[in-house]
Short mmCIF file of C-alpha atoms in Angstrom, two decimals:
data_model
loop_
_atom_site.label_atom_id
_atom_site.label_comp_id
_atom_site.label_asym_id
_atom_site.label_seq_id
_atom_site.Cartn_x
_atom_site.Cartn_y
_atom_site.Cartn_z
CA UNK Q 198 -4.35 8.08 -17.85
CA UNK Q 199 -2.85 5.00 -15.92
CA UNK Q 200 -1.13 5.20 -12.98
CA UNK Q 201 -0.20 1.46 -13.12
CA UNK Q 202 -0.49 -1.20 -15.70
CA UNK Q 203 -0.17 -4.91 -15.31
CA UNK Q 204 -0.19 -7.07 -17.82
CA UNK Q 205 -0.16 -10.71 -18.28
CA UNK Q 206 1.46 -10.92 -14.72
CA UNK Q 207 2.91 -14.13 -13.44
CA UNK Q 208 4.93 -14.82 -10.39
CA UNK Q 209 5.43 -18.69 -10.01
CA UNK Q 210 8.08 -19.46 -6.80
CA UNK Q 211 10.89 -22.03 -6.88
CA UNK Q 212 9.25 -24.57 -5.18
CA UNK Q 213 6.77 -24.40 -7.89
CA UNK Q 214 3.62 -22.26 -6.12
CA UNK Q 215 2.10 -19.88 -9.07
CA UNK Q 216 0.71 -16.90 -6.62
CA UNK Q 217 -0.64 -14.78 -9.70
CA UNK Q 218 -1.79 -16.59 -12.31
CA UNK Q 219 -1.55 -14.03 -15.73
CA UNK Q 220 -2.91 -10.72 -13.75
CA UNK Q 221 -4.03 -7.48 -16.42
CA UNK Q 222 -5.40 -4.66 -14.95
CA UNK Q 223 -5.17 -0.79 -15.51
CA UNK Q 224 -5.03 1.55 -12.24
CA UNK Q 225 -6.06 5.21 -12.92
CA UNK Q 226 -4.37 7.75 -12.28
CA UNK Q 227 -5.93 9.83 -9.17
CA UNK Q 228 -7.52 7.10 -8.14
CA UNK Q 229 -8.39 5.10 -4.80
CA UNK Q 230 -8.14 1.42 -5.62
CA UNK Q 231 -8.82 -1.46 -3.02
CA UNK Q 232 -7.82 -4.88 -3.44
CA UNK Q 233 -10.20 -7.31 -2.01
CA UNK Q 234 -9.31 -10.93 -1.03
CA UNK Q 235 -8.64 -13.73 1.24
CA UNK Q 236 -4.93 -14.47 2.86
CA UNK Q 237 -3.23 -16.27 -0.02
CA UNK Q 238 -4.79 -14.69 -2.55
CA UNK Q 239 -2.21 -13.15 -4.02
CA UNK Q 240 -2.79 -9.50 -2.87
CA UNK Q 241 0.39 -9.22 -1.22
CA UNK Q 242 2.54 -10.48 -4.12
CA UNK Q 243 0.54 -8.28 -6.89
CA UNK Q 244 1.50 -5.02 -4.65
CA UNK Q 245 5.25 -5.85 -4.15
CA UNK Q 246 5.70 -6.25 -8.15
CA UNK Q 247 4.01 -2.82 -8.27
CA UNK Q 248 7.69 -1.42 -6.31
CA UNK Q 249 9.62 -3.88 -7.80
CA UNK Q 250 10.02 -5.99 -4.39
CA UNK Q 251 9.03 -8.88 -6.33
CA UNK Q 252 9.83 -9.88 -10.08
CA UNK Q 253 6.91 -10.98 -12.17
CA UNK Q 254 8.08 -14.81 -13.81
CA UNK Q 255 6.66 -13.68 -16.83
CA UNK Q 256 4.40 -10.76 -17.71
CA UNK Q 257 5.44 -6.98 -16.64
CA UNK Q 258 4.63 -4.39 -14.47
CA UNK Q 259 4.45 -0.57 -15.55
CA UNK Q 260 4.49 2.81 -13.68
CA UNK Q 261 3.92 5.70 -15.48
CA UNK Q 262 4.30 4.25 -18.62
CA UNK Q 263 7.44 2.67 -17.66
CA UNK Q 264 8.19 -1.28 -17.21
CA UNK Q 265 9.53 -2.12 -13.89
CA UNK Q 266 13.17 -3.41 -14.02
CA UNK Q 267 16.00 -3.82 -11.75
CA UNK Q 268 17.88 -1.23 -13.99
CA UNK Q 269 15.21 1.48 -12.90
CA UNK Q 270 14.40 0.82 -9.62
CA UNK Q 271 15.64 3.62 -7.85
CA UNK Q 272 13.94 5.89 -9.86
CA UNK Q 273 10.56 4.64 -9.87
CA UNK Q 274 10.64 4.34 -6.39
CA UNK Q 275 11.05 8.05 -6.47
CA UNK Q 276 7.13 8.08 -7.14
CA UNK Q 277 5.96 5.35 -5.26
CA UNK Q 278 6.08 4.70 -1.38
CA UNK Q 279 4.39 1.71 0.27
CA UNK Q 280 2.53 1.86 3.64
CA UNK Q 281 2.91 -1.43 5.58
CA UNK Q 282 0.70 -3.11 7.91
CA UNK Q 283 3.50 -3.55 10.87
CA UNK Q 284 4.26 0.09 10.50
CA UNK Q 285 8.31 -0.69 9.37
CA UNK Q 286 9.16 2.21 11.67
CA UNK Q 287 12.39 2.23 13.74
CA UNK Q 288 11.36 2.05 17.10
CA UNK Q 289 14.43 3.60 19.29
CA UNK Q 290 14.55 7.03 16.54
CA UNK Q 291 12.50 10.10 16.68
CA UNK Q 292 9.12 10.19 14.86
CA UNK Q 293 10.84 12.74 12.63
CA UNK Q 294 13.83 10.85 11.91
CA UNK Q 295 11.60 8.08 10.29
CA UNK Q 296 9.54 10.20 8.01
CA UNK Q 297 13.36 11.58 6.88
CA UNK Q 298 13.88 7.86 5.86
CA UNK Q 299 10.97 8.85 3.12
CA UNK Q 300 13.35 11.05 1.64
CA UNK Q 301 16.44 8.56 1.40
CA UNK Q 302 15.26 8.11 -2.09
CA UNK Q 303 15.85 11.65 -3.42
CA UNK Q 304 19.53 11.49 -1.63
CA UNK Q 305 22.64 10.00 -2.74
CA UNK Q 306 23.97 6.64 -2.39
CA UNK Q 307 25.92 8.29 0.53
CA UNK Q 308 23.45 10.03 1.81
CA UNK Q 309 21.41 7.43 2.40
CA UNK Q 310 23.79 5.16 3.93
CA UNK Q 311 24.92 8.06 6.91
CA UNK Q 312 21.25 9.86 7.21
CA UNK Q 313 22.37 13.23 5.54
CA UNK Q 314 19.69 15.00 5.06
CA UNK Q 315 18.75 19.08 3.96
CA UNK Q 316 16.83 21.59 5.81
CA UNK Q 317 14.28 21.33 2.64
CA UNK Q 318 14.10 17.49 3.69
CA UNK Q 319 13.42 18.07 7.10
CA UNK Q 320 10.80 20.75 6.09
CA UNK Q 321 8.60 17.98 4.23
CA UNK Q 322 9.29 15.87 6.89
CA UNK Q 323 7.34 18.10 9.12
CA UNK Q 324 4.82 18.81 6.67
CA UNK Q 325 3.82 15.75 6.69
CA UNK Q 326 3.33 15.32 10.22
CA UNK Q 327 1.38 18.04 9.92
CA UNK Q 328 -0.33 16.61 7.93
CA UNK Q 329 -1.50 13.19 9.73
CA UNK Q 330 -1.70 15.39 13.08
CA UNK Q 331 1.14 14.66 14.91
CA UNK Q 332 4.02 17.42 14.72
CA UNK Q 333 3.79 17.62 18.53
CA UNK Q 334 5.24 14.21 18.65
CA UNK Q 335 7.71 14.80 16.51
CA UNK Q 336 10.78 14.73 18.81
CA UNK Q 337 9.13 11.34 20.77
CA UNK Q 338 10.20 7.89 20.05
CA UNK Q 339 8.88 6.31 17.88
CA UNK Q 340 7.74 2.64 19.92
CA UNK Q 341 5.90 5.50 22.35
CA UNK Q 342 3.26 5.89 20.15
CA UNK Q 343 0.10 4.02 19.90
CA UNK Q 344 -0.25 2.06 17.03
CA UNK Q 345 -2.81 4.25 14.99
CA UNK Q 346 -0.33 7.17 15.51
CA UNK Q 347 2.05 5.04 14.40
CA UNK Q 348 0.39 3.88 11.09
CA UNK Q 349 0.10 7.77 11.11
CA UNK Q 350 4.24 8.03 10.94
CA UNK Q 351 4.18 5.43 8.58
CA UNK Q 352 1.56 7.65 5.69
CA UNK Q 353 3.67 10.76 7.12
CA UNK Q 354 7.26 8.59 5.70
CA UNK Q 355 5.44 7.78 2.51
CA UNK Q 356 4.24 11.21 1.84
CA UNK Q 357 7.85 12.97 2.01
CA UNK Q 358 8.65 11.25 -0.30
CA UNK Q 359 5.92 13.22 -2.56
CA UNK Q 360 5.21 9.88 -4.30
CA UNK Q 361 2.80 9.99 -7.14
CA UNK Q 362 1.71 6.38 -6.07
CA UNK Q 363 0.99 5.16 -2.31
CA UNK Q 364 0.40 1.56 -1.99
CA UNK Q 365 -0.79 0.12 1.31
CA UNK Q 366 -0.47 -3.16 2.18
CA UNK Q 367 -2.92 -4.06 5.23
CA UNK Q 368 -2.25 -0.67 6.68
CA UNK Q 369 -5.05 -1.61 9.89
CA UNK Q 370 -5.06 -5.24 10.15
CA UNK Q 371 -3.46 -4.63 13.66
CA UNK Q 372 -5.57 -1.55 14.39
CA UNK Q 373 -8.76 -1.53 16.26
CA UNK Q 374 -11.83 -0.15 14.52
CA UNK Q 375 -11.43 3.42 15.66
CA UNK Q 376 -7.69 3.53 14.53
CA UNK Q 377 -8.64 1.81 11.07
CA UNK Q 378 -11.51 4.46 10.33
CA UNK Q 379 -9.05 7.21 11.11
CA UNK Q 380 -6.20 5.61 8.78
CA UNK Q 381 -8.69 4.74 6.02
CA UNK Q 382 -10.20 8.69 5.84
CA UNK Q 383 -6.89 9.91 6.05
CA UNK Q 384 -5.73 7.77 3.24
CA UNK Q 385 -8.66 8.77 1.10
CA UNK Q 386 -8.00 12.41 1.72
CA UNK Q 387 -4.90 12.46 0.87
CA UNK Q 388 -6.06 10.40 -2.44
CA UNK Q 389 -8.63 13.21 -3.23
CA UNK Q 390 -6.57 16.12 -2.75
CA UNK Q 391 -3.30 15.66 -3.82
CA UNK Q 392 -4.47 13.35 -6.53
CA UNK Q 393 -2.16 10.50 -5.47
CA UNK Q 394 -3.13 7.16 -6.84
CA UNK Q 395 -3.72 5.20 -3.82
CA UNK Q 396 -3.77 1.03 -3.85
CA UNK Q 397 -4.67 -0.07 -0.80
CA UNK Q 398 -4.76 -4.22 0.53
CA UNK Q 399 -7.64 -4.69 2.98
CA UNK Q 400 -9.38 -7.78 4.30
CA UNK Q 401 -12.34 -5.82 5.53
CA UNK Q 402 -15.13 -5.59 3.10
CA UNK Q 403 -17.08 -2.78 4.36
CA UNK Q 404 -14.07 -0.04 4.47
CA UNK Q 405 -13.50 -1.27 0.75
CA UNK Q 406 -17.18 -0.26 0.25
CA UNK Q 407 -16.95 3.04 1.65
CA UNK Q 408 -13.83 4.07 0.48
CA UNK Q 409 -12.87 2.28 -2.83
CA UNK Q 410 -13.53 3.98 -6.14
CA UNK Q 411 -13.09 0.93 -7.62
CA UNK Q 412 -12.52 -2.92 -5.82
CA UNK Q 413 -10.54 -5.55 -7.39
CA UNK Q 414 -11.44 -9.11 -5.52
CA UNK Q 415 -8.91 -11.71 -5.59
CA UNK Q 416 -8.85 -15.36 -5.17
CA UNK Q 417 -6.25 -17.89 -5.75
CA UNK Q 418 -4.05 -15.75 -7.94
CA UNK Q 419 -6.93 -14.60 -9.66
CA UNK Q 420 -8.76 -11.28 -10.32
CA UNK Q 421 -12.37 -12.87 -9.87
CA UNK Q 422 -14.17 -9.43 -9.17
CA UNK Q 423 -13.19 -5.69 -10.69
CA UNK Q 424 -15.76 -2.78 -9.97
CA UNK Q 425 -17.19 0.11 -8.16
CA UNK Q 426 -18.02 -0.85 -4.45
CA UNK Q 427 -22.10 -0.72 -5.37
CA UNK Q 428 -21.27 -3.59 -7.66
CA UNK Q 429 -19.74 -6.16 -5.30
CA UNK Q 430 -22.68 -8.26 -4.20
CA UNK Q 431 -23.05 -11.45 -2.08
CA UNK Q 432 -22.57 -13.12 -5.28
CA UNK Q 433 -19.12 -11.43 -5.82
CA UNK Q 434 -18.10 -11.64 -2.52
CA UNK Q 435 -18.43 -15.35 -2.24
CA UNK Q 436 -16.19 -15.84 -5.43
CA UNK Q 437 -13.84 -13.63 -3.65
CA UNK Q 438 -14.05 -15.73 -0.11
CA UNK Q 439 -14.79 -19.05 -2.22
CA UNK Q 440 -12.21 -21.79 -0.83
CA UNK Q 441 -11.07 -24.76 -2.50
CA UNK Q 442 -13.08 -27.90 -1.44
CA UNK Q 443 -15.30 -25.72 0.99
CA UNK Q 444 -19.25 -24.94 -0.73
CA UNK Q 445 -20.50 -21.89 1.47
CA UNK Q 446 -24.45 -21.25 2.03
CA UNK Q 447 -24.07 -17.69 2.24
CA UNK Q 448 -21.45 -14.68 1.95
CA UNK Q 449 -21.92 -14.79 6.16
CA UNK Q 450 -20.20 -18.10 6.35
CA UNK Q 451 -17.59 -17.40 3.52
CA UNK Q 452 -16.27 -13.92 5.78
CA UNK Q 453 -16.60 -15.51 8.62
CA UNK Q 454 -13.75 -17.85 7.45
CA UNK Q 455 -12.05 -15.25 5.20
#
């Protein structure tokens, strides 16, 4: 069963830049999928029509088996949360009080807009701390934290919402390596035992290798790679890193420009 389908997606901007160029693919449910590709590839755009931030031009977007529309937002994004790469956390609350914000979705209109939330929310909320390993911080500010911990806060906010779909957009471009190996195995846990489909944006090809079930390489608007991590070769990785006007002797030279 698919989590996410895509098909024939097109986002074209007013100025007349096409960043996805007719994208189909099928995302399984349960499953951990990373999507490969240089800045300007189109990774970015492709992720924000899967919560409706963006509007395909022409094509459509589907989660569980229903299109994405402005008509059903709110209730899709019942099932999907997105993990960012500058965290989106507000610095001057509580650690707790922005994991809440993960359950502004399941509240009213007025709940959301004064921060009413239930003992059952604030429950989650603390399971999911629990979760990433960081209830004893739950009372600290927020902008106290290091920014691992805080990517932490950030999967903790996107699982109280008990999504069904976690999409990740760069979640450790601004982490160091130790930080982005902790963020990446906690991501792929929570994929493997909660059976969350996870979609995950990374520039760095060797965490997509290790924790990808399945890598879809972008370039130009394109999908110009889809398979399991054993499958992407130098060949595939320098259509992936290929740049317009630019011939590269090796996949070295195309990531070292990537």
């Amino acid at each position: 069963m698919s989590s996410i389908v895509i098909h024939q997606a097109v986002k074209r901007y007013a100025n007349g830049f096409e960043a996805l160029k007719g994208i189909n693919a099928e995302i399984g449910s349960g499953s951990f999928t990373v999507i490969l590709g240089p800045s300007g590839a189109g990774k970015s755009t492709l992720l924000r029509l899967m919560n409706g931030l963006e509007t395909p031009t022409s094509g459509e977007v589907s989660i569980n088996s229903e299109t994405v529309r402005k008509s059903n937002l709110r209730r899709i994004r019942h099932s999907v949360s997105m993990v960012f790469q500058q965290f989106n956390l507000v610095d001057r609350l509580s650690v707790v009080t922005n994991v809440l914000t993960g359950r502004l979705a399941h509240r009213s209109w007025l709940g959301s807009v004064f921060y009413l939330f239930r003992q059952s929310d604030m429950q989650i909320a603390q399971q999911a701390l629990e979760r990433v390993g960081l209830l004893d911080k739950a009372w600290n500010r927020a902008d106290k934290l290091s920014g691992g911990q805080q990517q932490r806060v950030g999967i903790a906010r996107a699982l109280a919402q008990q999504p069904k779909i976690i999409l990740a957009d760069e979640p450790v471009a601004s982490l160091d390596p130790v930080a982005s190996e902790e963020i990446m195995v906690l991501l792929r846990e929570i994929c493997t035992r909660d059976q969350i489909t996870v979609v995950v944006n990374l520039h760095q090809v060797e965490l997509a290798k290790r924790f990808a079930d399945r890598i879809i390489g972008m370039n130009q608007g394109q999908i110009v790679f889809d398979g399991p991590p054993e499958q992407l070769t130098s060949l595939a990785l320098q259509k992936i890193y290929h740049r317009e006007g630019a011939e590269y002797e090796n996949v070295h030279a195309a990531l070292a420009n990537a």
